[in-house]
Amino acid sequence: MIVDHESFGQAGLAALTLGLGGTGLLAVSLLGVPLRVRGQVIGVLEVVNKLEGNFGTDDLSLVEMLAAPAAIAIENARLYEEARQEISERVRAEEELKEHRDHLEELVRERTAELTVAKDAAEKARRLAEAADRAKSAFLASASHELRTPLNAILGYAQILKRRSLDPEIIDGLNIVQRSGEHLLTLI
């Protein structure tokens, strides 16, 4: 688009002058070409105040020719910044993952050590329980033998006395001794 005092008028150019942001430039003529990337306008390439005369179609063609690579350069810069930010975010995320992984590895080492200690304690407790069970079995076998031997002698002697005695009172007492002794043998 070409704008000059002939096509836009003095009032319009005065408005453009205000739009130059306090640069002190007076807009005599203005040439603007859209910067397009993939069919979308991403900006405008403006040329203000030709040194001699007004902008023409040759000037428009030149600025249009410059606009395409300028648009591509701007888009590439935007893409580069976007990629740089994405890479930064990815690096940060990978660092966080590494920290979590290191922490997890430490937790696994600690838990493994705890489980090893618990396993060793359980193994020691099992061995102690087995030793206690063997000691109990040995004691019961020994106690059983030590109790049965004299008890069998008592029962045998009671039978001998029952055969030799004629007194019913003595036989009743010996029967009580024999029943009690047999009861003790079943318990042992």
Coordinates of N, CA, C and O in Angstrom, one line a residue:
M1 N 0.8 -1.2 0.0 CA 0.0 0.0 0.0 C 0.9 1.2 0.0 O 1.9 1.3 0.8
I2 N 0.6 2.1 -0.8 CA 1.4 3.4 -0.9 C 0.5 4.5 -0.5 O -0.7 4.7 -0.9
V3 N 1.0 5.3 0.5 CA 0.2 6.5 1.0 C 1.1 7.7 0.8 O 2.3 7.7 1.3
D4 N 0.6 8.8 0.2 CA 1.3 10.0 0.1 C 0.3 11.2 0.4 O -0.9 10.9 0.5
H5 N 0.8 12.4 0.4 CA -0.1 13.5 0.7 C -1.1 13.7 -0.4 O -2.2 14.2 -0.2
E6 N -0.9 13.2 -1.6 CA -1.9 13.3 -2.7 C -3.0 12.3 -2.5 O -4.2 12.7 -2.7
S7 N -2.6 11.1 -2.1 CA -3.7 10.1 -2.0 C -4.3 10.0 -0.6 O -5.5 9.5 -0.4
F8 N -3.7 10.5 0.4 CA -4.2 10.4 1.8 C -4.6 11.7 2.4 O -5.4 11.8 3.3
G9 N -4.1 12.8 1.9 CA -4.5 14.1 2.4 C -3.6 14.5 3.5 O -3.0 13.7 4.2
Q10 N -3.5 15.8 3.7 CA -2.7 16.3 4.8 C -3.1 15.9 6.2 O -2.3 15.6 7.0
A11 N -4.4 15.8 6.4 CA -4.9 15.4 7.7 C -4.5 14.0 8.0 O -4.2 13.6 9.1
G12 N -4.6 13.1 7.0 CA -4.2 11.7 7.2 C -2.8 11.6 7.5 O -2.4 10.8 8.4
L13 N -1.9 12.3 6.8 CA -0.5 12.3 7.0 C -0.2 12.8 8.4 O 0.8 12.4 9.1
A14 N -0.9 13.8 8.9 CA -0.7 14.3 10.2 C -0.9 13.2 11.2 O -0.2 13.1 12.2
A15 N -2.0 12.5 11.0 CA -2.3 11.4 11.9 C -1.2 10.3 11.9 O -0.8 9.8 12.9
L16 N -0.6 10.1 10.6 CA 0.5 9.1 10.5 C 1.7 9.6 11.3 O 2.4 8.9 11.9
T17 N 1.9 10.9 11.2 CA 3.1 11.5 11.9 C 3.0 11.3 13.4 O 3.9 11.0 14.0
L18 N 1.8 11.5 13.9 CA 1.6 11.2 15.4 C 1.8 9.7 15.6 O 2.4 9.4 16.7
G19 N 1.5 8.8 14.7 CA 1.8 7.4 14.9 C 3.2 7.0 14.8 O 3.6 5.9 15.1
L20 N 4.1 7.9 14.4 CA 5.5 7.6 14.4 C 6.2 7.6 15.8 O 7.4 7.6 15.9
G21 N 5.4 7.8 16.8 CA 5.9 7.6 18.1 C 6.8 8.7 18.7 O 7.8 8.3 19.4
G22 N 6.6 9.9 18.3 CA 7.4 11.0 18.9 C 8.8 11.0 18.3 O 9.7 11.5 19.0
T23 N 9.1 10.4 17.1 CA 10.4 10.4 16.5 C 10.8 11.8 15.9 O 11.9 12.0 15.6
G24 N 9.8 12.6 15.8 CA 10.0 13.9 15.2 C 10.0 13.9 13.7 O 10.2 14.8 13.0
L25 N 9.7 12.7 13.1 CA 9.6 12.6 11.6 C 8.2 13.0 11.2 O 7.2 12.8 11.8
L26 N 8.2 13.7 10.0 CA 7.0 14.1 9.4 C 6.7 13.2 8.3 O 7.6 13.0 7.4
A27 N 5.6 12.5 8.3 CA 5.3 11.5 7.2 C 4.8 12.3 6.0 O 3.8 12.9 6.0
V28 N 5.7 12.2 4.9 CA 5.3 12.7 3.7 C 4.7 11.7 2.8 O 3.8 11.8 2.1
S29 N 5.3 10.5 2.9 CA 4.8 9.3 2.1 C 5.1 8.1 2.9 O 6.1 8.0 3.7
L30 N 4.3 7.0 2.7 CA 4.5 5.8 3.5 C 4.2 4.6 2.5 O 3.3 4.7 1.7
L31 N 5.1 3.6 2.7 CA 4.9 2.4 1.9 C 4.8 1.2 2.8 O 5.7 1.0 3.7
G32 N 3.8 0.4 2.8 CA 3.6 -0.7 3.7 C 3.3 -2.0 3.0 O 2.5 -2.0 2.1
V33 N 4.0 -3.0 3.3 CA 3.8 -4.3 2.7 C 3.6 -5.4 3.8 O 4.4 -5.4 4.7
P34 N 2.6 -6.2 3.7 CA 2.3 -7.2 4.7 C 3.4 -8.3 4.7 O 3.9 -8.7 3.7
L35 N 3.8 -8.7 5.9 CA 4.8 -9.8 6.1 C 3.9 -11.0 6.3 O 3.2 -11.2 7.2
R36 N 4.0 -12.0 5.3 CA 3.2 -13.2 5.3 C 4.0 -14.4 5.5 O 5.0 -14.6 4.9
V37 N 3.5 -15.3 6.3 CA 4.1 -16.6 6.5 C 2.9 -17.6 6.4 O 2.0 -17.5 7.2
R38 N 3.0 -18.6 5.5 CA 2.0 -19.6 5.3 C 0.6 -19.0 5.2 O -0.3 -19.4 5.8
G39 N 0.5 -17.8 4.5 CA -0.8 -17.2 4.2 C -1.3 -16.3 5.3 O -2.3 -15.7 5.2
Q40 N -0.6 -16.2 6.5 CA -1.0 -15.4 7.6 C -0.1 -14.2 7.7 O 1.1 -14.3 7.5
V41 N -0.7 -13.1 8.0 CA 0.0 -11.8 8.1 C 0.6 -11.8 9.5 O -0.1 -11.9 10.5
I42 N 2.0 -11.6 9.6 CA 2.6 -11.6 10.9 C 3.1 -10.2 11.3 O 3.7 -10.0 12.3
G43 N 3.0 -9.3 10.3 CA 3.5 -7.9 10.6 C 3.4 -7.1 9.3 O 2.8 -7.6 8.3
V44 N 4.0 -5.9 9.3 CA 4.0 -5.0 8.1 C 5.4 -4.5 8.0 O 6.0 -4.0 9.0
L45 N 5.9 -4.5 6.8 CA 7.2 -3.8 6.5 C 6.9 -2.4 6.0 O 6.2 -2.3 5.0
E46 N 7.3 -1.4 6.8 CA 6.9 0.0 6.4 C 8.2 0.7 6.0 O 9.2 0.6 6.6
V47 N 8.0 1.5 5.0 CA 9.1 2.5 4.6 C 8.4 3.8 4.6 O 7.4 4.1 4.0
V48 N 9.1 4.8 5.3 CA 8.5 6.1 5.5 C 9.4 7.2 4.8 O 10.6 7.1 4.9
N49 N 8.8 8.1 4.0 CA 9.4 9.3 3.5 C 10.6 8.9 2.5 O 11.7 8.8 2.9
K50 N 10.2 8.8 1.3 CA 11.2 8.6 0.3 C 12.1 9.9 0.2 O 11.5 11.0 0.3
L51 N 13.4 9.8 -0.1 CA 14.2 11.0 -0.1 C 13.8 12.0 -1.2 O 13.8 13.2 -1.0
E52 N 13.5 11.4 -2.4 CA 13.1 12.3 -3.5 C 11.7 11.8 -4.0 O 11.6 10.7 -4.5
G53 N 10.7 12.6 -3.9 CA 9.4 12.3 -4.5 C 8.6 11.3 -3.6 O 8.9 11.1 -2.5
N54 N 7.6 10.7 -4.3 CA 6.8 9.7 -3.6 C 7.1 8.3 -4.0 O 7.8 8.1 -5.0
F55 N 6.7 7.3 -3.2 CA 6.9 5.9 -3.6 C 6.1 5.6 -4.8 O 5.0 6.0 -5.0
G56 N 6.7 4.7 -5.6 CA 6.0 4.2 -6.8 C 5.9 2.7 -6.9 O 6.3 2.0 -5.9
T57 N 5.4 2.2 -8.0 CA 5.3 0.7 -8.1 C 6.6 0.0 -8.1 O 6.7 -1.1 -7.6
D58 N 7.7 0.6 -8.6 CA 9.0 0.0 -8.5 C 9.4 -0.1 -7.1 O 10.0 -1.2 -6.7
D59 N 9.2 0.9 -6.3 CA 9.5 0.9 -4.9 C 8.6 -0.2 -4.2 O 9.1 -1.0 -3.3
L60 N 7.4 -0.3 -4.6 CA 6.5 -1.4 -4.0 C 7.0 -2.7 -4.3 O 7.1 -3.6 -3.5
S61 N 7.4 -3.0 -5.6 CA 8.0 -4.3 -6.0 C 9.2 -4.6 -5.2 O 9.4 -5.7 -4.7
L62 N 10.1 -3.6 -5.0 CA 11.3 -3.9 -4.2 C 11.0 -4.2 -2.8 O 11.6 -5.2 -2.2
V63 N 10.1 -3.5 -2.1 CA 9.8 -3.8 -0.7 C 9.1 -5.1 -0.6 O 9.3 -5.9 0.3
E64 N 8.2 -5.4 -1.6 CA 7.5 -6.8 -1.6 C 8.6 -7.9 -1.7 O 8.5 -8.9 -1.0
M65 N 9.6 -7.6 -2.5 CA 10.7 -8.6 -2.7 C 11.5 -8.8 -1.3 O 11.9 -9.9 -1.0
L66 N 11.6 -7.7 -0.6 CA 12.3 -7.8 0.7 C 11.4 -8.3 1.8 O 11.9 -8.9 2.8
A67 N 10.1 -8.2 1.6 CA 9.2 -8.6 2.7 C 9.2 -10.1 2.9 O 9.1 -10.6 4.0
A68 N 9.3 -10.9 1.8 CA 9.2 -12.4 1.9 C 10.4 -12.9 2.7 O 10.2 -13.7 3.7
P69 N 11.7 -12.6 2.4 CA 12.7 -13.1 3.3 C 12.7 -12.5 4.7 O 13.0 -13.2 5.7
A70 N 12.2 -11.3 4.8 CA 12.1 -10.7 6.2 C 11.1 -11.5 7.0 O 11.3 -11.7 8.2
A71 N 9.9 -11.8 6.4 CA 8.9 -12.6 7.0 C 9.4 -13.9 7.4 O 9.2 -14.4 8.6
I72 N 10.2 -14.6 6.5 CA 10.8 -15.9 6.8 C 11.8 -15.7 8.0 O 11.8 -16.6 8.9
A73 N 12.6 -14.7 8.0 CA 13.6 -14.5 9.0 C 12.9 -14.3 10.4 O 13.3 -14.8 11.4
I74 N 11.8 -13.5 10.4 CA 11.1 -13.2 11.6 C 10.4 -14.6 12.1 O 10.5 -14.9 13.3
E75 N 9.9 -15.3 11.2 CA 9.2 -16.6 11.6 C 10.3 -17.5 12.1 O 10.1 -18.3 13.1
N76 N 11.5 -17.6 11.4 CA 12.6 -18.5 11.9 C 13.0 -18.1 13.3 O 13.3 -18.9 14.1
A77 N 13.1 -16.8 13.5 CA 13.5 -16.3 14.8 C 12.5 -16.7 15.9 O 12.8 -17.1 17.0
R78 N 11.2 -16.6 15.5 CA 10.1 -17.0 16.4 C 10.2 -18.5 16.7 O 10.1 -19.0 17.8
L79 N 10.4 -19.3 15.6 CA 10.5 -20.8 15.8 C 11.7 -21.1 16.6 O 11.7 -22.1 17.4
Y80 N 12.9 -20.4 16.3 CA 14.1 -20.7 17.1 C 13.8 -20.4 18.6 O 14.2 -21.2 19.4
E81 N 13.2 -19.3 18.9 CA 12.9 -19.0 20.3 C 12.0 -20.0 20.9 O 12.2 -20.5 22.1
E82 N 11.0 -20.4 20.2 CA 10.1 -21.5 20.6 C 10.8 -22.8 20.9 O 10.6 -23.4 21.9
A83 N 11.7 -23.2 20.0 CA 12.4 -24.4 20.1 C 13.4 -24.3 21.3 O 13.5 -25.2 22.1
R84 N 14.0 -23.1 21.5 CA 14.9 -22.9 22.6 C 14.2 -23.0 23.9 O 14.7 -23.7 24.8
Q85 N 13.0 -22.5 24.0 CA 12.2 -22.6 25.2 C 11.8 -24.0 25.5 O 11.8 -24.5 26.6
E86 N 11.4 -24.7 24.4 CA 11.0 -26.1 24.5 C 12.2 -27.0 25.0 O 12.0 -27.8 25.9
I87 N 13.3 -26.7 24.4 CA 14.5 -27.5 24.8 C 14.9 -27.2 26.3 O 15.2 -28.1 27.1
S88 N 14.8 -25.9 26.7 CA 15.0 -25.5 28.1 C 14.0 -26.2 29.0 O 14.4 -26.7 30.1
E89 N 12.8 -26.3 28.6 CA 11.8 -27.0 29.4 C 12.1 -28.4 29.5 O 11.9 -29.1 30.6
R90 N 12.5 -29.0 28.4 CA 12.8 -30.4 28.3 C 14.0 -30.8 29.2 O 14.0 -31.8 30.0
V91 N 15.0 -29.9 29.1 CA 16.2 -30.1 30.0 C 15.8 -30.0 31.5 O 16.3 -30.8 32.3
R92 N 15.0 -29.0 31.8 CA 14.5 -28.9 33.2 C 13.8 -30.1 33.6 O 14.0 -30.6 34.7
A93 N 12.9 -30.6 32.8 CA 12.1 -31.8 33.1 C 13.0 -33.0 33.3 O 12.8 -33.8 34.2
E94 N 14.0 -33.1 32.4 CA 14.9 -34.2 32.5 C 15.7 -34.2 33.8 O 16.0 -35.2 34.5
E95 N 16.1 -32.9 34.2 CA 16.8 -32.8 35.5 C 15.9 -33.1 36.7 O 16.4 -33.8 37.6
E96 N 14.7 -32.7 36.6 CA 13.7 -33.1 37.6 C 13.6 -34.6 37.7 O 13.6 -35.2 38.8
L97 N 13.5 -35.3 36.5 CA 13.3 -36.7 36.5 C 14.6 -37.4 37.1 O 14.5 -38.4 37.8
K98 N 15.7 -36.9 36.7 CA 17.0 -37.4 37.3 C 17.0 -37.3 38.8 O 17.4 -38.3 39.5
E99 N 16.6 -36.1 39.3 CA 16.5 -36.0 40.8 C 15.6 -37.0 41.4 O 15.9 -37.6 42.4
H100 N 14.4 -37.1 40.8 CA 13.4 -38.1 41.3 C 14.0 -39.5 41.2 O 13.8 -40.3 42.1
R101 N 14.7 -39.8 40.1 CA 15.2 -41.2 39.9 C 16.3 -41.4 41.0 O 16.4 -42.5 41.6
D102 N 17.2 -40.4 41.2 CA 18.2 -40.6 42.2 C 17.6 -40.7 43.6 O 18.1 -41.6 44.4
H103 N 16.6 -40.0 43.9 CA 15.9 -40.1 45.2 C 15.3 -41.5 45.3 O 15.4 -42.1 46.4
L104 N 14.6 -41.9 44.2 CA 14.0 -43.2 44.2 C 15.1 -44.3 44.4 O 14.8 -45.3 45.2
E105 N 16.2 -44.2 43.8 CA 17.3 -45.2 44.0 C 17.7 -45.2 45.4 O 18.0 -46.3 46.0
E106 N 17.8 -44.0 46.0 CA 18.2 -43.9 47.4 C 17.2 -44.6 48.3 O 17.5 -45.4 49.2
L107 N 15.9 -44.4 48.0 CA 14.8 -45.0 48.8 C 14.9 -46.5 48.6 O 14.7 -47.3 49.6
V108 N 15.2 -47.0 47.4 CA 15.3 -48.4 47.2 C 16.4 -49.0 48.0 O 16.3 -50.1 48.6
R109 N 17.6 -48.3 48.0 CA 18.8 -48.8 48.7 C 18.4 -48.9 50.2 O 18.7 -49.9 50.9
E110 N 17.8 -47.8 50.7 CA 17.4 -47.8 52.2 C 16.5 -49.0 52.5 O 16.6 -49.7 53.5
R111 N 15.4 -49.2 51.6 CA 14.4 -50.2 51.9 C 15.1 -51.6 51.7 O 14.8 -52.5 52.5
T112 N 16.0 -51.7 50.8 CA 16.7 -53.0 50.6 C 17.5 -53.3 51.9 O 17.5 -54.5 52.4
A113 N 18.2 -52.3 52.4 CA 19.0 -52.5 53.6 C 18.1 -52.9 54.8 O 18.4 -53.8 55.6
E114 N 16.9 -52.2 54.9 CA 15.9 -52.6 56.0 C 15.5 -54.0 55.8 O 15.4 -54.7 56.8
L115 N 15.1 -54.4 54.6 CA 14.7 -55.7 54.4 C 15.7 -56.8 54.6 O 15.4 -57.9 55.2
T116 N 17.0 -56.4 54.3 CA 18.1 -57.4 54.6 C 18.2 -57.6 56.1 O 18.4 -58.7 56.6
V117 N 18.2 -56.5 56.9 CA 18.2 -56.6 58.3 C 17.1 -57.4 58.9 O 17.2 -58.3 59.7
A118 N 15.9 -57.1 58.3 CA 14.7 -57.9 58.8 C 14.8 -59.3 58.4 O 14.4 -60.2 59.2
K119 N 15.3 -59.6 57.2 CA 15.5 -61.0 56.8 C 16.5 -61.7 57.7 O 16.3 -62.9 58.1
D120 N 17.6 -61.1 58.0 CA 18.6 -61.7 58.9 C 18.0 -61.9 60.3 O 18.3 -63.0 60.9
A121 N 17.3 -60.9 60.8 CA 16.6 -61.1 62.1 C 15.6 -62.3 62.1 O 15.6 -63.1 63.0
A122 N 14.9 -62.4 61.0 CA 13.9 -63.5 60.9 C 14.6 -64.8 60.8 O 14.2 -65.8 61.4
E123 N 15.7 -64.9 60.1 CA 16.5 -66.1 60.0 C 17.1 -66.5 61.3 O 17.0 -67.7 61.7
K124 N 17.6 -65.5 62.1 CA 18.1 -65.8 63.4 C 17.0 -66.3 64.3 O 17.2 -67.2 65.1
A125 N 15.8 -65.6 64.2 CA 14.7 -66.0 65.1 C 14.3 -67.5 64.7 O 13.9 -68.3 65.6
R126 N 14.3 -67.8 63.4 CA 13.9 -69.1 63.0 C 14.9 -70.2 63.5 O 14.5 -71.2 64.1
R127 N 16.2 -69.9 63.5 CA 17.2 -70.8 64.0 C 17.0 -71.0 65.5 O 17.1 -72.1 66.0
L128 N 16.8 -69.9 66.2 CA 16.5 -69.9 67.7 C 15.3 -70.8 68.0 O 15.3 -71.6 68.9
A129 N 14.2 -70.6 67.2 CA 13.0 -71.3 67.4 C 13.2 -72.8 67.1 O 12.7 -73.7 67.9
E130 N 14.0 -73.1 66.1 CA 14.3 -74.5 65.8 C 15.1 -75.2 66.9 O 14.9 -76.3 67.3
A131 N 16.1 -74.4 67.4 CA 16.9 -74.9 68.5 C 16.1 -75.1 69.8 O 16.2 -76.1 70.5
A132 N 15.2 -74.2 70.0 CA 14.3 -74.3 71.2 C 13.3 -75.5 71.0 O 13.1 -76.2 72.0
D133 N 12.9 -75.7 69.8 CA 12.0 -76.9 69.5 C 12.8 -78.2 69.8 O 12.2 -79.1 70.3
R134 N 14.0 -78.2 69.3 CA 14.8 -79.4 69.5 C 15.1 -79.7 71.0 O 15.0 -80.8 71.5
A135 N 15.4 -78.6 71.7 CA 15.6 -78.7 73.2 C 14.4 -79.2 73.9 O 14.4 -80.0 74.8
K136 N 13.2 -78.6 73.5 CA 11.9 -79.1 74.1 C 11.7 -80.5 73.8 O 11.3 -81.3 74.7
S137 N 11.9 -81.0 72.5 CA 11.7 -82.4 72.2 C 12.6 -83.3 73.0 O 12.2 -84.3 73.5
A138 N 13.9 -82.9 73.1 CA 14.9 -83.7 73.9 C 14.5 -83.7 75.4 O 14.5 -84.8 76.0
F139 N 14.0 -82.6 75.9 CA 13.6 -82.6 77.3 C 12.4 -83.5 77.5 O 12.3 -84.3 78.5
L140 N 11.4 -83.4 76.6 CA 10.2 -84.2 76.8 C 10.5 -85.7 76.6 O 10.0 -86.5 77.4
A141 N 11.4 -86.0 75.7 CA 11.8 -87.4 75.6 C 12.5 -87.9 76.8 O 12.2 -89.0 77.3
S142 N 13.4 -87.1 77.3 CA 14.1 -87.5 78.5 C 13.2 -87.6 79.8 O 13.2 -88.5 80.5
A143 N 12.3 -86.5 79.9 CA 11.4 -86.5 81.0 C 10.4 -87.7 81.0 O 10.1 -88.3 82.0
S144 N 9.9 -88.0 79.8 CA 9.0 -89.1 79.6 C 9.7 -90.4 80.0 O 9.1 -91.2 80.7
H145 N 10.9 -90.5 79.6 CA 11.6 -91.8 79.9 C 11.9 -91.8 81.4 O 11.6 -92.9 82.1
E146 N 12.2 -90.7 82.0 CA 12.5 -90.7 83.5 C 11.3 -90.9 84.3 O 11.3 -91.5 85.4
L147 N 10.1 -90.5 83.8 CA 8.9 -90.7 84.5 C 8.3 -92.1 84.3 O 7.7 -92.7 85.2
R148 N 8.4 -92.6 83.1 CA 7.8 -93.9 82.7 C 8.5 -95.1 83.5 O 7.9 -96.0 83.9
T149 N 9.8 -95.0 83.6 CA 10.6 -96.1 84.2 C 10.1 -96.3 85.6 O 9.8 -97.5 86.0
P150 N 10.1 -95.3 86.5 CA 9.7 -95.6 87.9 C 8.2 -95.9 87.9 O 7.8 -96.8 88.8
L151 N 7.4 -95.3 87.1 CA 6.0 -95.6 87.1 C 5.7 -97.0 86.7 O 4.8 -97.7 87.3
N152 N 6.4 -97.5 85.7 CA 6.2 -98.9 85.3 C 6.6 -99.9 86.4 O 6.0 -100.9 86.7
A153 N 7.7 -99.5 87.2 CA 8.1 -100.3 88.3 C 7.0 -100.3 89.4 O 6.7 -101.3 90.0
I154 N 6.4 -99.1 89.6 CA 5.3 -99.0 90.6 C 4.1 -99.9 90.2 O 3.5 -100.6 91.0
L155 N 3.7 -99.8 88.9 CA 2.6 -100.6 88.4 C 2.9 -102.1 88.5 O 2.0 -102.9 88.9
G156 N 4.1 -102.4 88.1 CA 4.4 -103.9 88.2 C 4.4 -104.4 89.6 O 3.9 -105.5 89.9
Y157 N 5.0 -103.6 90.5 CA 5.0 -104.0 91.9 C 3.6 -104.1 92.5 O 3.2 -105.0 93.3
A158 N 2.7 -103.2 92.1 CA 1.3 -103.2 92.5 C 0.6 -104.5 92.0 O -0.2 -105.1 92.8
Q159 N 0.9 -104.9 90.8 CA 0.3 -106.2 90.3 C 0.8 -107.4 91.1 O 0.0 -108.3 91.4
I160 N 2.1 -107.4 91.4 CA 2.6 -108.5 92.2 C 1.9 -108.5 93.6 O 1.5 -109.6 94.1
L161 N 1.8 -107.4 94.2 CA 1.2 -107.3 95.6 C -0.3 -107.7 95.5 O -0.8 -108.4 96.4
K162 N -1.0 -107.4 94.4 CA -2.4 -107.8 94.3 C -2.6 -109.3 94.2 O -3.5 -109.8 94.8
R163 N -1.6 -109.9 93.5 CA -1.7 -111.4 93.4 C -1.4 -112.1 94.7 O -2.0 -113.2 95.0
R164 N -0.6 -111.5 95.6 CA -0.2 -112.1 96.8 C -1.1 -111.8 98.0 O -1.1 -112.4 99.0
S165 N -1.9 -110.7 97.9 CA -2.7 -110.3 99.0 C -4.1 -110.9 98.9 O -4.7 -111.0 97.8
L166 N -4.6 -111.2 100.1 CA -6.0 -111.7 100.2 C -6.9 -110.7 100.8 O -8.1 -110.8 100.8
D167 N -6.3 -109.7 101.3 CA -7.1 -108.6 102.0 C -7.8 -107.7 101.0 O -7.1 -107.1 100.2
P168 N -9.2 -107.7 101.0 CA -9.9 -106.9 100.0 C -9.6 -105.4 100.1 O -9.6 -104.7 99.1
E169 N -9.3 -104.9 101.3 CA -9.0 -103.5 101.4 C -7.7 -103.1 100.8 O -7.5 -102.1 100.1
I170 N -6.7 -104.0 100.9 CA -5.4 -103.8 100.3 C -5.5 -103.9 98.7 O -5.0 -103.1 98.0
I171 N -6.3 -104.9 98.3 CA -6.6 -105.1 96.8 C -7.2 -103.8 96.3 O -6.9 -103.3 95.2
D172 N -8.2 -103.2 97.0 CA -8.9 -102.0 96.5 C -7.8 -100.9 96.4 O -7.8 -100.1 95.4
G173 N -7.0 -100.7 97.4 CA -6.0 -99.7 97.4 C -5.0 -99.9 96.2 O -4.6 -98.9 95.5
L174 N -4.6 -101.2 96.0 CA -3.7 -101.5 94.9 C -4.4 -101.2 93.5 O -3.7 -100.7 92.6
N175 N -5.7 -101.4 93.4 CA -6.4 -101.1 92.2 C -6.4 -99.6 91.9 O -6.3 -99.2 90.8
I176 N -6.6 -98.8 93.0 CA -6.5 -97.4 92.8 C -5.2 -96.9 92.4 O -5.0 -96.1 91.4
V177 N -4.1 -97.6 92.9 CA -2.7 -97.2 92.5 C -2.5 -97.6 91.1 O -2.0 -96.8 90.3
Q178 N -3.0 -98.8 90.7 CA -2.9 -99.2 89.3 C -3.6 -98.3 88.3 O -3.1 -97.9 87.3
R179 N -4.9 -97.9 88.6 CA -5.6 -97.1 87.7 C -5.0 -95.7 87.6 O -4.8 -95.1 86.5
S180 N -4.5 -95.1 88.7 CA -3.9 -93.8 88.7 C -2.6 -93.9 87.9 O -2.3 -93.0 87.1
G181 N -1.8 -95.0 88.1 CA -0.6 -95.1 87.4 C -0.8 -95.2 85.9 O 0.0 -94.6 85.1
E182 N -1.8 -96.0 85.5 CA -2.1 -96.2 84.0 C -2.6 -94.9 83.4 O -2.2 -94.5 82.3
H183 N -3.3 -94.1 84.2 CA -3.8 -92.8 83.8 C -2.5 -91.8 83.6 O -2.5 -91.1 82.6
L184 N -1.6 -91.9 84.5 CA -0.4 -91.1 84.3 C 0.4 -91.5 83.1 O 0.9 -90.7 82.4
L185 N 0.4 -92.8 82.8 CA 1.2 -93.3 81.6 C 0.5 -92.8 80.4 O 1.3 -92.4 79.4
T186 N -0.8 -92.7 80.3 CA -1.4 -92.2 79.1 C -1.1 -90.7 78.9 O -1.0 -90.2 77.8
L187 N -1.0 -90.0 80.0 CA -0.7 -88.5 80.0 C 0.8 -88.3 79.5 O 1.1 -87.4 78.8
I188 N 1.7 -89.2 79.9 CA 3.1 -89.0 79.6 C 3.3 -89.4 78.1 O 4.0 -88.9 77.4

